[in-house]
Short mmCIF file of C-alpha atoms and ligand atoms in Angstrom, two decimals:
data_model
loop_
_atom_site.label_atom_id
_atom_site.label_comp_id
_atom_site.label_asym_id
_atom_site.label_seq_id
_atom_site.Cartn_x
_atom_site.Cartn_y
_atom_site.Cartn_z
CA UNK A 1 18.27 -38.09 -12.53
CA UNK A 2 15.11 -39.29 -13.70
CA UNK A 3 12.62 -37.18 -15.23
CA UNK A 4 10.23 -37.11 -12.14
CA UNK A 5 13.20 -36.05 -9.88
CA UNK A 6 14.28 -33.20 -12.99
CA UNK A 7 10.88 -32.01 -12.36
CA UNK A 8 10.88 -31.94 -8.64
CA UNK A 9 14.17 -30.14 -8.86
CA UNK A 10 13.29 -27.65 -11.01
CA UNK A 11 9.89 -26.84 -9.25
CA UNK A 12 11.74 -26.79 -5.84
CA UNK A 13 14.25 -24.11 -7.35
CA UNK A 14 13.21 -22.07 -10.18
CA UNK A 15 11.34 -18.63 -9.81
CA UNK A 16 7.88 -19.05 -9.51
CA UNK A 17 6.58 -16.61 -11.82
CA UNK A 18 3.23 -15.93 -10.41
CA UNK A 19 4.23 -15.53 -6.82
CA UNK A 20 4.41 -11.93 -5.40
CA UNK A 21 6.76 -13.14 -2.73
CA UNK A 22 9.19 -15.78 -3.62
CA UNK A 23 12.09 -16.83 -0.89
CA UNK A 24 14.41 -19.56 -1.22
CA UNK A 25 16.63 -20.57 1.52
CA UNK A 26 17.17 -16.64 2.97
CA UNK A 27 19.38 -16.55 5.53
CA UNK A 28 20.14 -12.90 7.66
CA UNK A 29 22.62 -12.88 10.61
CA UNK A 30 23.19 -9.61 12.71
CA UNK A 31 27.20 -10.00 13.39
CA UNK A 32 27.87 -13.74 14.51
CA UNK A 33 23.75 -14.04 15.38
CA UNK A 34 21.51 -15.65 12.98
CA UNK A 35 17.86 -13.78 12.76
CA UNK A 36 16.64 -15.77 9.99
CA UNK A 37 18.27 -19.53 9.20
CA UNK A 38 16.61 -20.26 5.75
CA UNK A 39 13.15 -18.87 4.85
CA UNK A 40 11.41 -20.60 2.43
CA UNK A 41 8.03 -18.76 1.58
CA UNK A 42 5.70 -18.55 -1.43
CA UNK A 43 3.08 -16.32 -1.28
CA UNK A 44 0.30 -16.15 -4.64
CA UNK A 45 -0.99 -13.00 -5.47
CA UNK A 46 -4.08 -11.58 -3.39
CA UNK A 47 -3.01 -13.44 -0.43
CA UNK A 48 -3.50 -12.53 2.86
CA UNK A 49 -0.99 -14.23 5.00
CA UNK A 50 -0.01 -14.24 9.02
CA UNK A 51 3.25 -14.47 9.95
CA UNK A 52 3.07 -15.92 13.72
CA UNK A 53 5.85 -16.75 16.19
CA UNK A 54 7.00 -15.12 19.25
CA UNK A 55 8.81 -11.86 20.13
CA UNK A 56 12.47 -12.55 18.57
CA UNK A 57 11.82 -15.29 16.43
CA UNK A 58 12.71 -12.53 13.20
CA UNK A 59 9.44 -11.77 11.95
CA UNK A 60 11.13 -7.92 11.88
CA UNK A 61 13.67 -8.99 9.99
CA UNK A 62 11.65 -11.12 7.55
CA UNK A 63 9.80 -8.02 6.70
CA UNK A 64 13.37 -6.02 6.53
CA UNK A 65 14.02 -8.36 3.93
CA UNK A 66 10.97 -8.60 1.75
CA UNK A 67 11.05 -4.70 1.73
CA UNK A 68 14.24 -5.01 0.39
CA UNK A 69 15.72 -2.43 3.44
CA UNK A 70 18.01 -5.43 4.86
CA UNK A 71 20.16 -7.68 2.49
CA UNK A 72 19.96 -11.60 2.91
CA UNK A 73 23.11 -12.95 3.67
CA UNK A 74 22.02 -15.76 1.43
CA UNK A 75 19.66 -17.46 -0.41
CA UNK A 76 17.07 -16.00 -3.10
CA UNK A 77 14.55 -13.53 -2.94
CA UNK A 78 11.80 -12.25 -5.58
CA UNK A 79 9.38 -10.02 -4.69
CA UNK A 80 6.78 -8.52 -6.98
CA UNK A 81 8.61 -9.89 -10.13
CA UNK A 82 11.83 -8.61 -9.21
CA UNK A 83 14.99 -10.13 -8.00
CA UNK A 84 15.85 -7.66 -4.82
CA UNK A 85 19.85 -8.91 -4.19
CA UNK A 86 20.50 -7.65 -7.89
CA UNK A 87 18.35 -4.32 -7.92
CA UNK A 88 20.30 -1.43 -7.31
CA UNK A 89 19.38 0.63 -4.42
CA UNK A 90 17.66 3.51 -6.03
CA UNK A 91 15.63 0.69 -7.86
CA UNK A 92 14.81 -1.09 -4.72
CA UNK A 93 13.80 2.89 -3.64
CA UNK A 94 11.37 3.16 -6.69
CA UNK A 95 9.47 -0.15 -6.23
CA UNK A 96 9.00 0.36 -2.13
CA UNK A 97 7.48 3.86 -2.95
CA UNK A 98 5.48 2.74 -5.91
CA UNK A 99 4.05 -0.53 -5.42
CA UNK A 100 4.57 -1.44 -1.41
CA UNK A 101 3.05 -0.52 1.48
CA UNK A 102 4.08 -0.55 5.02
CA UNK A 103 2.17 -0.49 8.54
CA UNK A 104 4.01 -0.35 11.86
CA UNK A 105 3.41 -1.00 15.16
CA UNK A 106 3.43 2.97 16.42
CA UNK A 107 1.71 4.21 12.94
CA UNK A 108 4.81 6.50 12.38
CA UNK A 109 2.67 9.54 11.17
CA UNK A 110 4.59 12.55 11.16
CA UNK A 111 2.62 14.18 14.53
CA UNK A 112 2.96 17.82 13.10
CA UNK A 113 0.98 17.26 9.94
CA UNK A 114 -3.31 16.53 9.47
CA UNK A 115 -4.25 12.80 9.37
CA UNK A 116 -5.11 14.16 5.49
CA UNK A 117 -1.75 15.95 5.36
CA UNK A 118 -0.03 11.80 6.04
CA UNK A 119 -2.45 10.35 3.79
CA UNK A 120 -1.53 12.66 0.76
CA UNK A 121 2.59 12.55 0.95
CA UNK A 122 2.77 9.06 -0.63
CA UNK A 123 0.75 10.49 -3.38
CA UNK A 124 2.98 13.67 -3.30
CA UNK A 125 6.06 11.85 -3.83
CA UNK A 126 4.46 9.84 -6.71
CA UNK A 127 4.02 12.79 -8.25
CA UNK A 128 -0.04 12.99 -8.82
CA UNK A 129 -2.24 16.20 -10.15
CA UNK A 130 -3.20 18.11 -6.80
CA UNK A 131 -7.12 18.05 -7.56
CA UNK A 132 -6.71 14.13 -7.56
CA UNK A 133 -4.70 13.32 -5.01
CA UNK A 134 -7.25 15.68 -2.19
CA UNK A 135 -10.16 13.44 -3.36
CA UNK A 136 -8.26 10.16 -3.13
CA UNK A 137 -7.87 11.76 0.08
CA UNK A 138 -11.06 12.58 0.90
CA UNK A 139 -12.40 9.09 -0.36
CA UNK A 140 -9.87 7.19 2.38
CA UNK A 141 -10.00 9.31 4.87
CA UNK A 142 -14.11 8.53 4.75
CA UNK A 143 -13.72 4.81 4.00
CA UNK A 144 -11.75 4.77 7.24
CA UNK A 145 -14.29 6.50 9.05
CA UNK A 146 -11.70 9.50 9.70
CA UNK A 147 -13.55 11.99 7.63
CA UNK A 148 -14.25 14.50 11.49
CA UNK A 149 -10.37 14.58 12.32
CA UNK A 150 -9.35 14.90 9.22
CA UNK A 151 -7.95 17.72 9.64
CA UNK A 152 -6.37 17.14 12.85
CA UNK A 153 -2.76 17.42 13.78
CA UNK A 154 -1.47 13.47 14.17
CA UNK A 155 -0.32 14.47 17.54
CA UNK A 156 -3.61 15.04 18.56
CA UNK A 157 -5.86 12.14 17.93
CA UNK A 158 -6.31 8.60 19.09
CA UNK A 159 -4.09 5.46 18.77
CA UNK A 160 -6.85 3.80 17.29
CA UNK A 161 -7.12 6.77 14.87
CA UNK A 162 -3.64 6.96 14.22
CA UNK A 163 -3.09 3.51 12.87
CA UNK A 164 -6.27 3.75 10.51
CA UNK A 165 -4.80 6.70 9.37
CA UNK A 166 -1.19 4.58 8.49
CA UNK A 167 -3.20 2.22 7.21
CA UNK A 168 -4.90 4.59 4.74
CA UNK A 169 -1.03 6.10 3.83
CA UNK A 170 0.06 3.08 3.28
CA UNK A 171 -2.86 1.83 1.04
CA UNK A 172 -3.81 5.43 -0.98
CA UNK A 173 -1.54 4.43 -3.68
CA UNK A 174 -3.19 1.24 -4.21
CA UNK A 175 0.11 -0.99 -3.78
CA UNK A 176 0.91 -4.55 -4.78
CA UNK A 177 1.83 -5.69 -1.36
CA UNK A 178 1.19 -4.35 1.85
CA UNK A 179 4.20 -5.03 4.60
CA UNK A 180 2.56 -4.83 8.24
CA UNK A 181 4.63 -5.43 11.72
CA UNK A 182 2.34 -5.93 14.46
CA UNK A 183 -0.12 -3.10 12.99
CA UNK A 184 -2.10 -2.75 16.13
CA UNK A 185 0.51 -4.29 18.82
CA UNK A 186 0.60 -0.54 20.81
CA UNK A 187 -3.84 -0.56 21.07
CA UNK A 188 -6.17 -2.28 23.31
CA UNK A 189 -8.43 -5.02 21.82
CA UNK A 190 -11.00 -2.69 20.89
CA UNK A 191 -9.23 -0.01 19.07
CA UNK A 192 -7.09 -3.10 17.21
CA UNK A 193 -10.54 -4.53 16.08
CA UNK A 194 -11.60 -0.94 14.20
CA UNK A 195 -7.82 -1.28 12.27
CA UNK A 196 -8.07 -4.54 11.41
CA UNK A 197 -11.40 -4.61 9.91
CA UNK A 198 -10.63 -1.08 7.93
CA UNK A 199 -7.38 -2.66 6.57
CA UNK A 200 -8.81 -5.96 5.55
CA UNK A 201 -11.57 -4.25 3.70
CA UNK A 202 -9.29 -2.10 2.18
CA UNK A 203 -6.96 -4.51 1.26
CA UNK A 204 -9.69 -6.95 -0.18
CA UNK A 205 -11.37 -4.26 -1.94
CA UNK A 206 -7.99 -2.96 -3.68
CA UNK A 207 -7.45 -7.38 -4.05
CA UNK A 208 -3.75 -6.08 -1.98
CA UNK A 209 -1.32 -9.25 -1.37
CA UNK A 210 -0.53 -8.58 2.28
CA UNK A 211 1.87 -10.19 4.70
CA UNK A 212 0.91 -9.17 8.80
CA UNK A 213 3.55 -10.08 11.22
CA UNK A 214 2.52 -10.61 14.28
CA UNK A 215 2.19 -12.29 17.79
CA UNK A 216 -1.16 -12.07 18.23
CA UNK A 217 -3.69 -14.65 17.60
CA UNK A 218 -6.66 -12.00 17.41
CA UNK A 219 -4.97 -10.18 14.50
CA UNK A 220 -4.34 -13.25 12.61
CA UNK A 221 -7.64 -14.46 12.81
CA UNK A 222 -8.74 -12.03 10.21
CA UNK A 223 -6.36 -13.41 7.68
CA UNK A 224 -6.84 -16.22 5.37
CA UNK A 225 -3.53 -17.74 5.89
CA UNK A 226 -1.39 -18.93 8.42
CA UNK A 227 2.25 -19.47 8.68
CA UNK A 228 3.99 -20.14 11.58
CA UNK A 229 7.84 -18.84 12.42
CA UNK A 230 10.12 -19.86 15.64
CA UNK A 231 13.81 -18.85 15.90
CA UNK A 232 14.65 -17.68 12.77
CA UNK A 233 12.74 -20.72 10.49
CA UNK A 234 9.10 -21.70 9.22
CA UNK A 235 7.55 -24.16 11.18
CA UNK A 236 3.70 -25.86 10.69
P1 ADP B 1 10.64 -10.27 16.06
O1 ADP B 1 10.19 -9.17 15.15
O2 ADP B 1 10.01 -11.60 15.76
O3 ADP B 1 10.48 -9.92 17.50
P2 ADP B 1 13.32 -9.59 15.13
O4 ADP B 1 13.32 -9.86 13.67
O5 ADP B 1 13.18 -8.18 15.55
O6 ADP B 1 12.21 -10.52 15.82
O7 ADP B 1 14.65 -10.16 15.77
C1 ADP B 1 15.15 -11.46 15.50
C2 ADP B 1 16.46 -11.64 16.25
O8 ADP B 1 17.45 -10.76 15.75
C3 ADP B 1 16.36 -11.37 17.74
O9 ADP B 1 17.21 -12.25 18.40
C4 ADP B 1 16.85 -9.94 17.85
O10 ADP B 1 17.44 -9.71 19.12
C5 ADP B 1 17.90 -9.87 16.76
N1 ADP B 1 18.00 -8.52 16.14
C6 ADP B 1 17.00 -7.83 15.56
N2 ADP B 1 17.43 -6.65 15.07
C7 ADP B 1 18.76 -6.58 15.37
C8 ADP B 1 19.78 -5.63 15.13
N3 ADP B 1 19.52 -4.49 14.47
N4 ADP B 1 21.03 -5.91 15.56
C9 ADP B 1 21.29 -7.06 16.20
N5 ADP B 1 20.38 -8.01 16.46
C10 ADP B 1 19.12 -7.80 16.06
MG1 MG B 2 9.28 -7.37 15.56
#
């Protein structure tokens, strides 16, 4: 091998060490079905990248995987410095509540507790001094213009409202990465406007590296980078 070719090789397969999100050939069947058929994706930190494709192509399961919920079948996968197929599962645990955030399509607040109630259990479980986590709080709750239903059961308020309010429990800790799968797919155009401006100013303020799956060209008009997906590979 010549040295150009060494160096192509070893660029082509050795970690990146700067990328928050670095897959190699990741491949993830369900049973005999293939979802994903060899990701390759690099993404640098502070990046705000849209995952595109159509219903079923495995943007769901891309995001499974980068979570570190759903085990690739094969291939390599670091994300945020770590190498998730060796972590152990209580590892995998620590680094999703610590330094990840996720955003889903029906906000899954828990309907019985106050929008602030949501927002504070991520800070809860991290284990934060009680007079600082109300005032991060507070501060989110204001910065996503929620500050009059705070205190409002989740049951009870809009979907629009809802979703800024899982955007602010997903962002209160100030993660490394923020996971989102089709964020506003369940609002109407309006409502989906208000979330995606409050989580791209969130995310750019807190300099977040986020990945938004999605099928809709709207919502991926607000990122900065575009990456295409169709039956289980990258394409464009
Ligand atoms: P998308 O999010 O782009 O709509 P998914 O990642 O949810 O796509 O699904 C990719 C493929 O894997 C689809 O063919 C889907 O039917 C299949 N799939 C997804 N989840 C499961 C599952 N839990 N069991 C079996 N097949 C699944
Ligand atoms: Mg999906």
């Amino acid at each position: 091998m010549t040295a150009a070719a060494a160096h192509r090789e070893h660029a082509r397969t050795a970690p990146d060490p700067a990328a928050v999100v670095d897959l190699r050939g990741v491949r993830v069947s369900y049973g005999q079905d293939p979802a994903l058929r060899g990701i390759d994706l690099r993404i640098a930190a502070g990046e705000q990248v849209a995952v595109m494709g159509p219903s079923g192509c495995g943007k769901s399961t891309l995001l499974h995987v980068l979570a570190g919920v759903l085990d690739a079948d094969e291939g390599t996968l670091r994300v945020l410095g770590e190498d998730l197929g060796r972590l152990r599962e209580k590892d995998r645990g620590q680094l999703r509540l610590a330094r990840m955030g996720m955003v889903f399509q029906f906000g899954d607040l828990i309907g019985e507790l106050t929008l602030r109630e949501n927002l504070t259990l991520p800070l809860q479980l991290l284990g934060g001094r009680p007079a600082r986590i109300r005032a991060e709080a507070e501060a989110m709750l204001e910065r996503l213009g929620l500050g009059e239903v705070a205190d409002r059961r989740a049951a009870r308020v809009s979907g629009g409202q809802a979703q800024r309010a899982a955007v602010g429990r997903a962002l209160i800790h100030q993660p490394a990465l923020l996971l989102a799968d089709e964020p506003t797919g369940a609002l109407d155009t309006v409502a989906a406007d208000t979330v995606m401006d409050a989580l791209m100013e969130t995310v750019t303020e807190q300099g977040t590296t986020l990945v938004v799956v999605t099928h809709d060209n709207r919502v991926a008009a607000h990122l900065d980078r575009l990456v295409g997906m169709r039956d289980g590979e990258m394409v464009g």
